[in-house]
Coordinates of C-alpha atoms in Angstrom, one line a residue:
X1 CA -22.0 4.0 18.4
X2 CA -20.2 5.5 15.6
X3 CA -22.3 6.0 12.2
X4 CA -20.2 5.2 9.3
X5 CA -22.6 6.9 7.0
X6 CA -21.6 10.0 8.4
X7 CA -17.8 9.8 8.0
X8 CA -16.3 11.8 5.3
X9 CA -13.5 10.2 3.4
X10 CA -12.8 13.0 0.8
X11 CA -9.9 14.8 2.0
X12 CA -10.5 17.9 -0.3
X13 CA -14.0 18.2 1.2
X14 CA -12.6 18.2 4.9
X15 CA -10.0 20.6 4.1
X16 CA -12.4 23.1 2.5
X17 CA -14.4 22.9 5.7
X18 CA -11.3 23.8 7.7
X19 CA -11.0 27.0 5.5
X20 CA -14.6 28.0 6.1
X21 CA -14.6 27.8 9.8
X22 CA -12.4 29.9 12.1
X23 CA -13.1 28.7 15.5
X24 CA -12.2 25.5 17.3
X25 CA -11.6 24.0 20.5
X26 CA -8.0 22.9 21.7
X27 CA -7.7 19.9 24.0
X28 CA -4.3 19.6 26.1
X29 CA -3.1 17.6 29.1
X30 CA -2.8 19.5 32.3
X31 CA -0.2 18.9 34.9
X32 CA -2.9 17.8 37.4
X33 CA -4.3 15.3 35.1
X34 CA -7.5 16.8 34.1
X35 CA -8.0 17.7 30.4
X36 CA -8.0 21.3 29.4
X37 CA -10.3 22.7 26.5
X38 CA -9.4 26.1 25.1
X39 CA -11.6 27.8 22.5
X40 CA -9.5 29.8 20.0
X41 CA -9.2 31.0 16.4
X42 CA -7.1 28.8 14.1
X43 CA -5.9 28.5 10.4
X44 CA -5.0 25.5 8.2
X45 CA -1.7 26.4 6.4
X46 CA 0.6 24.0 4.5
X47 CA -0.6 20.7 6.0
X48 CA -0.5 22.0 9.7
X49 CA -2.9 23.9 12.0
X50 CA -1.9 27.0 13.6
X51 CA -3.0 29.1 16.7
X52 CA -1.5 32.0 18.4
X53 CA -1.8 33.8 21.6
X54 CA 0.6 35.0 24.6
X55 CA 3.6 33.2 25.7
X56 CA 2.1 32.8 29.1
X57 CA -1.1 30.8 30.2
X58 CA -1.9 27.5 31.1
X59 CA -2.4 26.0 27.6
X60 CA 1.2 26.9 27.0
X61 CA 2.4 25.5 30.2
X62 CA 0.5 22.3 29.2
X63 CA 2.0 22.0 25.9
X64 CA 5.4 22.4 27.5
X65 CA 4.8 19.2 29.4
X66 CA 2.9 17.2 26.9
X67 CA 2.9 18.1 23.3
X68 CA 0.0 15.8 22.6
X69 CA -3.1 17.6 21.6
X70 CA -6.5 17.1 20.2
X71 CA -8.5 20.0 18.0
X72 CA -12.0 19.9 17.5
X73 CA -14.0 22.0 14.9
X74 CA -17.7 21.9 14.4
X75 CA -20.4 24.0 12.5
X76 CA -24.1 23.4 13.4
X77 CA -26.3 24.0 10.4
X78 CA -30.0 23.2 11.6
X79 CA -31.6 22.1 14.6
X80 CA -34.3 19.6 13.2
X81 CA -37.4 19.3 15.6
X82 CA -39.1 16.3 16.1
X83 CA -42.6 17.1 14.9
X84 CA -41.2 17.4 11.4
X85 CA -41.2 13.5 11.5
X86 CA -43.3 12.6 14.3
X87 CA -46.5 14.2 15.9
X88 CA -46.1 12.5 19.3
X89 CA -42.5 11.4 19.8
X90 CA -39.6 13.5 20.8
X91 CA -37.0 11.0 19.6
X92 CA -36.7 12.1 16.1
X93 CA -35.3 15.5 17.0
X94 CA -31.8 16.0 15.7
X95 CA -29.2 18.4 14.4
X96 CA -27.4 18.6 11.1
X97 CA -23.8 19.7 11.4
X98 CA -20.2 19.3 10.0
X99 CA -17.5 18.3 12.3
X100 CA -13.6 17.6 12.2
X101 CA -11.4 16.1 15.0
X102 CA -7.5 16.2 14.9
X103 CA -4.8 14.5 16.9
X104 CA -1.5 15.7 16.9
X105 CA 1.6 17.2 18.4
X106 CA 1.9 20.9 19.3
X107 CA 5.2 22.7 18.7
X108 CA 6.1 26.5 19.3
X109 CA 7.0 28.3 16.2
X110 CA 10.1 30.6 17.0
X111 CA 11.5 31.6 13.5
X112 CA 10.3 35.1 12.6
X113 CA 9.7 34.3 8.8
X114 CA 7.7 31.2 9.8
X115 CA 5.7 33.2 12.3
X116 CA 5.0 35.8 9.7
X117 CA 3.8 33.3 7.2
X118 CA 1.2 31.5 9.6
X119 CA -0.1 35.1 10.8
X120 CA -0.4 36.3 7.3
X121 CA -2.5 33.1 6.4
X122 CA -4.7 34.1 9.5
X123 CA -5.2 37.6 8.2
X124 CA -6.0 36.2 4.8
X125 CA -8.7 33.8 6.1
X126 CA -10.1 36.5 8.9
X127 CA -9.7 39.7 7.2
X128 CA -9.7 39.1 3.5
X129 CA -10.5 42.5 2.5
X130 CA -6.9 43.5 3.4
X131 CA -6.5 47.0 5.2
X132 CA -3.2 46.4 6.6
X133 CA 0.5 46.3 5.5
X134 CA 1.9 43.0 4.6
X135 CA 3.4 41.1 7.9
X136 CA 7.1 41.3 7.2
X137 CA 9.7 39.8 9.5
X138 CA 12.1 42.6 8.4
X139 CA 9.7 45.6 9.1
X140 CA 10.9 47.2 12.1
X141 CA 7.1 47.7 13.2
X142 CA 6.2 44.3 13.0
X143 CA 9.5 42.6 14.5
X144 CA 8.5 43.4 18.2
X145 CA 5.1 42.2 17.6
X146 CA 6.3 39.0 16.1
X147 CA 8.7 38.4 19.1
X148 CA 5.8 39.1 21.4
X149 CA 3.3 36.8 19.9
X150 CA 3.4 33.1 20.5
X151 CA 2.5 31.0 17.4
X152 CA 1.9 27.3 17.8
X153 CA 1.9 24.7 15.1
X154 CA -0.1 21.4 15.3
X155 CA 1.6 18.8 13.3
X156 CA -1.3 16.4 12.4
X157 CA -1.1 12.8 12.9
X158 CA -4.9 11.8 12.6
X159 CA -7.7 13.8 11.2
X160 CA -11.4 12.4 10.8
X161 CA -14.4 14.3 9.7
X162 CA -18.2 13.5 10.3
X163 CA -20.9 15.5 8.3
X164 CA -24.4 14.7 9.2
X165 CA -27.5 15.7 6.8
X166 CA -29.7 12.8 7.0
X167 CA -27.7 10.3 5.3
X168 CA -29.5 7.5 7.4
X169 CA -33.0 8.6 6.7
X170 CA -35.8 7.2 4.5
X171 CA -36.8 9.5 1.5
X172 CA -40.3 10.4 2.9
X173 CA -38.7 11.8 6.2
X174 CA -36.1 13.6 4.3
X175 CA -38.9 15.2 2.1
X176 CA -40.7 16.5 5.3
X177 CA -37.5 18.0 6.8
X178 CA -36.8 19.7 3.5
X179 CA -40.2 21.1 3.5
X180 CA -39.9 22.1 7.0
X181 CA -36.6 24.0 6.3
X182 CA -38.0 26.0 3.3
X183 CA -41.0 27.0 5.4
X184 CA -38.9 27.9 8.4
X185 CA -36.4 29.8 6.5
X186 CA -33.7 30.7 9.0
X187 CA -30.1 31.9 8.2
X188 CA -28.8 28.2 7.2
X189 CA -31.9 26.4 6.5
X190 CA -31.7 26.9 2.6
X191 CA -28.0 25.9 2.8
X192 CA -28.9 22.8 4.9
X193 CA -31.5 21.8 2.6
X194 CA -28.9 21.8 -0.3
X195 CA -26.5 20.1 1.6
X196 CA -29.2 17.1 2.4
X197 CA -29.6 16.7 -1.4
X198 CA -25.6 16.8 -1.9
X199 CA -25.0 13.9 1.0
X200 CA -28.3 11.8 0.4
X201 CA -28.1 10.2 -3.1
X202 CA -31.5 8.7 -2.9
X203 CA -32.9 12.1 -1.9
X204 CA -30.9 13.9 -4.7
X205 CA -32.2 11.7 -7.3
X206 CA -35.9 12.3 -6.6
X207 CA -35.7 16.1 -5.9

């Protein structure tokens, strides 16, 4: 059952998450009727999602026969053990996460200028420190690379986000989980505790 308290309605918040995460899963429809899932890097650029790869391969065959795709992005922040909430039952075990689901149509990008712009956005996201010459479709060194690389644009028709950080929990349980996160102190635990306060108004007021 879909939990509305986890739905994110703020588009800016959703787009910020797309900028933070670089890996997702593409869902395409194969000719044999089985859906195919392909993990790959992506970038959100000028209102569309982009990915790149070779011109060959099953996913490219799928997109030629059916342009409809889904794309899923998720980041798990913390596993919440059951014993932080209940000393006996396993049921309270859960996970806190952010996720985005996109539906749209995939179209190949053939224009070298558009390819260069999309790949430049990739580099800015994945290698923000620089260390390379700007991707220029007029540069003789880049032209063969741009022609050899397949770039696909997903024109988004529907996008939904779900961020789960205890919005459905009572204050006392949130406090126990916050204390557990502080004590455990794994890589993302402090950030998870901060996100709990951001997304749980009743928790934020009393913290």
